[in-house]
């Protein structure tokens, strides 16, 4: 495989993960019947901003550095890591919200506490 194709695929990895997180969020919104439209411009900008903030957490440094390794920019293979989707929506994400005690939908990667949709906004 050529270097250009590897580089292109490596750059797409975080974007693909962001799309799966968006799909997971849409599924939660539909399942819990929350009146929130992700497709509206203002809501979409807020979501992308929040996702960018979450991806900057220290626990995802291995995930980000994996893209550079896979693209051939670095030769140091990163340590095993948990993907953002697995962490934010995996075990522990459906606990009681840290702020209001209702059922949470996601786990914050920075404070490592579960939050419901209303408190995470």
Tab-separated table of N, CA and C in Angstrom:
chain	number	residue	atom	x	y	z
A	1	UNK	N	0.849	-1.170	0.000
A	1	UNK	CA	0.000	0.000	0.000
A	1	UNK	C	0.896	1.234	0.000
A	2	UNK	N	0.513	2.210	-0.772
A	2	UNK	CA	1.339	3.406	-0.890
A	2	UNK	C	1.246	4.274	0.363
A	3	UNK	N	2.234	5.131	0.520
A	3	UNK	CA	2.294	6.030	1.675
A	3	UNK	C	1.111	6.996	1.692
A	4	UNK	N	0.689	7.475	0.524
A	4	UNK	CA	-0.428	8.419	0.457
A	4	UNK	C	-1.730	7.782	0.933
A	5	UNK	N	-1.969	6.540	0.555
A	5	UNK	CA	-3.193	5.859	0.973
A	5	UNK	C	-3.175	5.602	2.472
A	6	UNK	N	-2.027	5.160	3.007
A	6	UNK	CA	-1.917	4.939	4.454
A	6	UNK	C	-2.147	6.230	5.222
A	7	UNK	N	-1.581	7.310	4.742
A	7	UNK	CA	-1.738	8.603	5.391
A	7	UNK	C	-3.197	9.038	5.372
A	8	UNK	N	-3.857	8.856	4.231
A	8	UNK	CA	-5.258	9.226	4.104
A	8	UNK	C	-6.133	8.413	5.052
A	9	UNK	N	-5.912	7.108	5.119
A	9	UNK	CA	-6.692	6.251	6.012
A	9	UNK	C	-6.441	6.594	7.474
A	10	UNK	N	-5.199	6.914	7.811
A	10	UNK	CA	-4.885	7.280	9.193
A	10	UNK	C	-5.582	8.570	9.593
A	11	UNK	N	-5.673	9.497	8.670
A	11	UNK	CA	-6.353	10.752	8.976
A	11	UNK	C	-7.859	10.566	9.123
A	12	UNK	N	-8.412	9.550	8.499
A	12	UNK	CA	-9.849	9.297	8.585
A	12	UNK	C	-10.258	8.612	9.879
A	13	UNK	N	-9.330	7.978	10.598
A	13	UNK	CA	-9.677	7.214	11.796
A	13	UNK	C	-10.417	8.055	12.838
A	14	UNK	N	-9.925	9.242	13.236
A	14	UNK	CA	-10.692	10.030	14.205
A	14	UNK	C	-12.036	10.488	13.662
A	15	UNK	N	-12.126	10.754	12.368
A	15	UNK	CA	-13.386	11.169	11.773
A	15	UNK	C	-14.400	10.033	11.821
A	16	UNK	N	-13.967	8.818	11.531
A	16	UNK	CA	-14.854	7.669	11.594
A	16	UNK	C	-15.353	7.453	13.016
A	17	UNK	N	-14.457	7.622	13.999
A	17	UNK	CA	-14.847	7.473	15.402
A	17	UNK	C	-15.858	8.549	15.788
A	18	UNK	N	-15.667	9.763	15.303
A	18	UNK	CA	-16.606	10.851	15.583
A	18	UNK	C	-17.980	10.541	14.995
A	19	UNK	N	-18.007	9.948	13.815
A	19	UNK	CA	-19.288	9.591	13.190
A	19	UNK	C	-19.997	8.502	13.983
A	20	UNK	N	-19.259	7.533	14.509
A	20	UNK	CA	-19.903	6.490	15.304
A	20	UNK	C	-20.433	7.058	16.617
A	21	UNK	N	-19.736	8.041	17.184
A	21	UNK	CA	-20.222	8.686	18.405
A	21	UNK	C	-21.497	9.466	18.101
A	22	UNK	N	-21.551	10.141	16.958
A	22	UNK	CA	-22.751	10.871	16.554
A	22	UNK	C	-23.925	9.907	16.356
A	23	UNK	N	-23.677	8.756	15.742
A	23	UNK	CA	-24.736	7.763	15.553
A	23	UNK	C	-25.235	7.239	16.897
A	24	UNK	N	-24.301	6.987	17.820
A	24	UNK	CA	-24.675	6.507	19.151
A	24	UNK	C	-25.528	7.547	19.878
A	25	UNK	N	-25.149	8.809	19.773
A	25	UNK	CA	-25.921	9.881	20.400
A	25	UNK	C	-27.324	9.968	19.800
A	26	UNK	N	-27.435	9.858	18.481
A	26	UNK	CA	-28.754	9.873	17.834
A	26	UNK	C	-29.612	8.708	18.308
A	27	UNK	N	-28.999	7.536	18.486
A	27	UNK	CA	-29.748	6.372	18.976
A	27	UNK	C	-30.279	6.617	20.383
A	28	UNK	N	-29.454	7.227	21.235
A	28	UNK	CA	-29.886	7.529	22.603
A	28	UNK	C	-31.022	8.546	22.586
A	29	UNK	N	-30.903	9.564	21.740
A	29	UNK	CA	-31.959	10.584	21.649
A	29	UNK	C	-33.276	9.973	21.206
A	30	UNK	N	-33.231	9.064	20.237
A	30	UNK	CA	-34.448	8.417	19.750
A	30	UNK	C	-35.025	7.468	20.793
A	31	UNK	N	-34.159	6.699	21.458
A	31	UNK	CA	-34.631	5.721	22.442
A	31	UNK	C	-35.257	6.396	23.661
A	32	UNK	N	-34.664	7.489	24.102
A	32	UNK	CA	-35.184	8.184	25.287
A	32	UNK	C	-36.220	9.249	24.943
A	33	UNK	N	-36.519	9.394	23.651
A	33	UNK	CA	-37.506	10.363	23.155
A	33	UNK	C	-37.210	11.775	23.655
A	34	UNK	N	-35.957	12.192	23.501
A	34	UNK	CA	-35.531	13.527	23.895
A	34	UNK	C	-35.727	14.455	22.705
A	35	UNK	N	-36.366	15.568	22.930
A	35	UNK	CA	-36.649	16.522	21.859
A	35	UNK	C	-35.415	17.395	21.608
A	36	UNK	N	-34.530	16.911	20.754
A	36	UNK	CA	-33.285	17.613	20.436
A	36	UNK	C	-32.904	17.248	19.010
A	37	UNK	N	-32.732	18.217	18.165
A	37	UNK	CA	-32.404	17.962	16.760
A	37	UNK	C	-30.922	18.219	16.529
A	38	UNK	N	-30.171	17.166	16.302
A	38	UNK	CA	-28.744	17.288	16.041
A	38	UNK	C	-28.510	17.944	14.690
A	39	UNK	N	-29.462	17.817	13.783
A	39	UNK	CA	-29.284	18.352	12.434
A	39	UNK	C	-29.399	19.873	12.357
A	40	UNK	N	-29.907	20.521	13.399
A	40	UNK	CA	-29.964	21.981	13.380
A	40	UNK	C	-28.551	22.545	13.508
A	41	UNK	N	-28.310	23.624	12.829
A	41	UNK	CA	-26.965	24.185	12.738
A	41	UNK	C	-26.348	24.493	14.101
A	42	UNK	N	-27.081	25.179	14.957
A	42	UNK	CA	-26.554	25.554	16.261
A	42	UNK	C	-26.266	24.320	17.121
A	43	UNK	N	-27.181	23.350	17.099
A	43	UNK	CA	-26.984	22.121	17.871
A	43	UNK	C	-25.805	21.314	17.347
A	44	UNK	N	-25.653	21.272	16.035
A	44	UNK	CA	-24.538	20.539	15.443
A	44	UNK	C	-23.198	21.182	15.813
A	45	UNK	N	-23.137	22.508	15.798
A	45	UNK	CA	-21.911	23.199	16.196
A	45	UNK	C	-21.579	22.949	17.662
A	46	UNK	N	-22.584	22.945	18.503
A	46	UNK	CA	-22.362	22.643	19.921
A	46	UNK	C	-21.853	21.220	20.099
A	47	UNK	N	-22.445	20.295	19.344
A	47	UNK	CA	-22.028	18.898	19.448
A	47	UNK	C	-20.582	18.718	19.002
A	48	UNK	N	-20.216	19.311	17.871
A	48	UNK	CA	-18.845	19.185	17.368
A	48	UNK	C	-17.852	19.815	18.342
A	49	UNK	N	-18.227	20.942	18.923
A	49	UNK	CA	-17.368	21.583	19.914
A	49	UNK	C	-17.180	20.687	21.134
A	50	UNK	N	-18.266	20.082	21.603
A	50	UNK	CA	-18.190	19.178	22.755
A	50	UNK	C	-17.364	17.944	22.430
A	51	UNK	N	-17.526	17.412	21.239
A	51	UNK	CA	-16.764	16.239	20.825
A	51	UNK	C	-15.269	16.560	20.735
A	52	UNK	N	-14.942	17.723	20.207
A	52	UNK	CA	-13.541	18.157	20.140
A	52	UNK	C	-12.960	18.299	21.540
A	53	UNK	N	-13.727	18.844	22.460
A	53	UNK	CA	-13.283	18.991	23.849
A	53	UNK	C	-13.045	17.622	24.484
A	54	UNK	N	-13.945	16.680	24.214
A	54	UNK	CA	-13.796	15.325	24.774
A	54	UNK	C	-12.580	14.604	24.201
A	55	UNK	N	-12.340	14.753	22.903
A	55	UNK	CA	-11.223	14.051	22.262
A	55	UNK	C	-9.877	14.574	22.747
A	56	UNK	N	-9.841	15.758	23.355
A	56	UNK	CA	-8.608	16.314	23.881
A	56	UNK	C	-8.249	15.792	25.260
A	57	UNK	N	-9.064	14.900	25.820
A	57	UNK	CA	-8.793	14.350	27.150
A	57	UNK	C	-7.509	13.518	27.129
A	58	UNK	N	-6.830	13.491	28.258
A	58	UNK	CA	-5.570	12.755	28.364
A	58	UNK	C	-5.731	11.269	28.068
A	59	UNK	N	-6.884	10.712	28.408
A	59	UNK	CA	-7.070	9.275	28.223
A	59	UNK	C	-7.126	8.876	26.737
A	60	UNK	N	-7.325	9.823	25.820
A	60	UNK	CA	-7.392	9.513	24.392
A	60	UNK	C	-6.107	9.860	23.639
A	61	UNK	N	-5.037	10.156	24.353
A	61	UNK	CA	-3.772	10.478	23.674
A	61	UNK	C	-3.271	9.301	22.839
A	62	UNK	N	-3.447	8.084	23.334
A	62	UNK	CA	-3.052	6.894	22.580
A	62	UNK	C	-3.850	6.750	21.297
A	63	UNK	N	-5.136	7.081	21.363
A	63	UNK	CA	-5.995	7.022	20.181
A	63	UNK	C	-5.530	8.018	19.124
A	64	UNK	N	-5.201	9.227	19.549
A	64	UNK	CA	-4.744	10.259	18.614
A	64	UNK	C	-3.374	9.895	18.049
A	65	UNK	N	-2.468	9.425	18.898
A	65	UNK	CA	-1.127	9.083	18.413
A	65	UNK	C	-1.149	7.859	17.503
A	66	UNK	N	-2.176	7.014	17.631
A	66	UNK	CA	-2.287	5.851	16.744
A	66	UNK	C	-2.467	6.281	15.291
A	67	UNK	N	-3.188	7.365	15.074
A	67	UNK	CA	-3.362	7.884	13.707
A	67	UNK	C	-2.033	8.298	13.089
A	68	UNK	N	-1.159	8.919	13.889
A	68	UNK	CA	0.162	9.311	13.397
A	68	UNK	C	1.026	8.078	13.136
A	69	UNK	N	0.904	7.061	13.998
A	69	UNK	CA	1.663	5.823	13.807
A	69	UNK	C	1.186	5.090	12.561
A	70	UNK	N	-0.112	4.961	12.411
A	70	UNK	CA	-0.679	4.242	11.268
A	70	UNK	C	-0.375	4.960	9.955
A	71	UNK	N	-0.298	6.277	9.979
A	71	UNK	CA	0.009	7.047	8.775
A	71	UNK	C	1.485	7.056	8.424
A	72	UNK	N	2.331	6.509	9.295
A	72	UNK	CA	3.759	6.439	9.023
A	72	UNK	C	4.529	7.684	9.440
A	73	UNK	N	3.900	8.574	10.207
A	73	UNK	CA	4.580	9.785	10.644
A	73	UNK	C	5.506	9.527	11.825
A	74	UNK	N	5.163	8.541	12.657
A	74	UNK	CA	6.020	8.138	13.767
A	74	UNK	C	6.238	6.634	13.686
A	75	UNK	N	7.299	6.174	14.315
A	75	UNK	CA	7.592	4.741	14.310
A	75	UNK	C	7.291	4.098	15.652
A	76	UNK	N	6.986	4.890	16.646
A	76	UNK	CA	6.680	4.372	17.973
A	76	UNK	C	5.217	3.956	18.037
A	77	UNK	N	4.992	2.657	18.278
A	77	UNK	CA	3.627	2.162	18.358
A	77	UNK	C	3.034	2.562	19.710
A	78	UNK	N	1.835	3.176	19.715
A	78	UNK	CA	1.239	3.586	20.988
A	78	UNK	C	0.778	2.385	21.811
A	79	UNK	N	0.683	2.597	23.106
A	79	UNK	CA	0.200	1.554	24.006
A	79	UNK	C	-1.269	1.259	23.706
A	80	UNK	N	-1.753	0.083	24.096
A	80	UNK	CA	-3.177	-0.204	23.885
A	80	UNK	C	-4.064	0.858	24.536
A	81	UNK	N	-5.176	1.169	23.893
A	81	UNK	CA	-6.057	2.231	24.367
A	81	UNK	C	-7.507	1.829	24.185
A	82	UNK	N	-8.376	2.511	24.892
A	82	UNK	CA	-9.808	2.327	24.756
A	82	UNK	C	-10.328	3.408	23.817
A	83	UNK	N	-11.131	3.023	22.849
A	83	UNK	CA	-11.631	4.012	21.893
A	83	UNK	C	-12.594	4.972	22.593
A	84	UNK	N	-12.725	6.189	22.075
A	84	UNK	CA	-13.645	7.151	22.692
A	84	UNK	C	-15.087	6.638	22.786
A	85	UNK	N	-15.554	5.963	21.746
A	85	UNK	CA	-16.920	5.444	21.768
A	85	UNK	C	-17.087	4.400	22.859
A	86	UNK	N	-16.115	3.488	22.979
A	86	UNK	CA	-16.209	2.445	23.994
A	86	UNK	C	-16.176	3.030	25.402
A	87	UNK	N	-15.380	4.064	25.601
A	87	UNK	CA	-15.302	4.663	26.931
A	87	UNK	C	-16.546	5.488	27.251
A	88	UNK	N	-16.945	6.367	26.340
A	88	UNK	CA	-18.034	7.296	26.623
A	88	UNK	C	-19.403	6.620	26.707
A	89	UNK	N	-19.604	5.522	25.954
A	89	UNK	CA	-20.896	4.852	25.948
A	89	UNK	C	-20.820	3.420	26.445
A	90	UNK	N	-19.674	2.999	26.969
A	90	UNK	CA	-19.491	1.627	27.443
A	90	UNK	C	-19.962	1.431	28.865
A	91	UNK	N	-19.323	0.495	29.546
A	91	UNK	CA	-19.725	0.188	30.918
A	91	UNK	C	-19.524	1.409	31.813
A	92	UNK	N	-20.454	1.629	32.698
A	92	UNK	CA	-20.394	2.770	33.597
A	92	UNK	C	-21.064	4.019	33.068
A	93	UNK	N	-21.451	4.005	31.794
A	93	UNK	CA	-22.088	5.199	31.232
A	93	UNK	C	-23.575	5.252	31.561
A	94	UNK	N	-24.183	4.133	31.867
A	94	UNK	CA	-25.615	4.094	32.184
A	94	UNK	C	-25.842	4.018	33.696
A	95	UNK	N	-25.149	4.834	34.431
A	95	UNK	CA	-25.303	4.911	35.885
A	95	UNK	C	-26.136	6.146	36.221
A	96	UNK	N	-26.235	6.447	37.498
A	96	UNK	CA	-26.959	7.659	37.912
A	96	UNK	C	-26.111	8.873	37.586
A	97	UNK	N	-26.742	9.908	37.055
A	97	UNK	CA	-26.058	11.150	36.703
A	97	UNK	C	-25.418	11.752	37.950
A	98	UNK	N	-24.235	12.286	37.787
A	98	UNK	CA	-23.499	12.860	38.914
A	98	UNK	C	-24.156	14.140	39.424
A	99	UNK	N	-24.901	14.849	38.585
A	99	UNK	CA	-25.509	16.129	38.979
A	99	UNK	C	-26.946	15.996	39.471
A	100	UNK	N	-27.772	15.243	38.738
A	100	UNK	CA	-29.206	15.229	39.065
A	100	UNK	C	-29.754	13.844	39.412
A	101	UNK	N	-28.949	12.812	39.425
A	101	UNK	CA	-29.311	11.435	39.803
A	101	UNK	C	-30.257	10.738	38.830
A	102	UNK	N	-30.560	11.327	37.672
A	102	UNK	CA	-31.347	10.599	36.676
A	102	UNK	C	-30.409	9.676	35.896
A	103	UNK	N	-30.971	8.824	35.053
A	103	UNK	CA	-30.160	7.870	34.307
A	103	UNK	C	-29.263	8.599	33.316
A	104	UNK	N	-27.982	8.338	33.364
A	104	UNK	CA	-27.038	9.030	32.485
A	104	UNK	C	-26.981	8.363	31.121
A	105	UNK	N	-26.395	9.060	30.143
A	105	UNK	CA	-26.257	8.501	28.797
A	105	UNK	C	-24.806	8.476	28.338
A	106	UNK	N	-23.916	9.165	29.032
A	106	UNK	CA	-22.518	9.198	28.620
A	106	UNK	C	-21.616	9.393	29.833
A	107	UNK	N	-20.365	9.047	29.660
A	107	UNK	CA	-19.375	9.194	30.717
A	107	UNK	C	-18.334	10.202	30.244
A	108	UNK	N	-18.113	11.249	31.027
A	108	UNK	CA	-17.177	12.307	30.639
A	108	UNK	C	-15.740	11.789	30.694
A	109	UNK	N	-14.960	11.956	29.625
A	109	UNK	CA	-13.581	11.457	29.634
A	109	UNK	C	-12.629	12.330	30.458
A	110	UNK	N	-13.028	13.529	30.800
A	110	UNK	CA	-12.155	14.409	31.580
A	110	UNK	C	-12.370	14.240	33.081
A	111	UNK	N	-13.627	14.292	33.530
A	111	UNK	CA	-13.883	14.151	34.975
A	111	UNK	C	-14.208	12.713	35.360
A	112	UNK	N	-14.447	11.842	34.365
A	112	UNK	CA	-14.726	10.418	34.538
A	112	UNK	C	-15.989	10.153	35.357
A	113	UNK	N	-16.980	11.037	35.226
A	113	UNK	CA	-18.254	10.864	35.914
A	113	UNK	C	-19.366	10.749	34.881
A	114	UNK	N	-20.428	9.971	35.184
A	114	UNK	CA	-21.549	9.854	34.246
A	114	UNK	C	-22.435	11.102	34.281
A	115	UNK	N	-22.970	11.465	33.109
A	115	UNK	CA	-23.856	12.615	32.993
A	115	UNK	C	-25.050	12.267	32.122
A	116	UNK	N	-26.222	12.814	32.472
A	116	UNK	CA	-27.402	12.642	31.624
A	116	UNK	C	-27.324	13.642	30.472
A	117	UNK	N	-28.240	13.536	29.539
A	117	UNK	CA	-28.186	14.399	28.366
A	117	UNK	C	-28.375	15.861	28.734
A	118	UNK	N	-29.280	16.155	29.646
A	118	UNK	CA	-29.531	17.555	30.023
A	118	UNK	C	-28.337	18.189	30.737
A	119	UNK	N	-27.669	17.431	31.588
A	119	UNK	CA	-26.517	17.982	32.328
A	119	UNK	C	-25.263	18.057	31.448
A	120	UNK	N	-25.165	17.220	30.430
A	120	UNK	CA	-23.990	17.233	29.544
A	120	UNK	C	-24.037	18.380	28.551
A	121	UNK	N	-25.214	18.958	28.308
A	121	UNK	CA	-25.330	20.064	27.346
A	121	UNK	C	-24.676	21.247	27.854
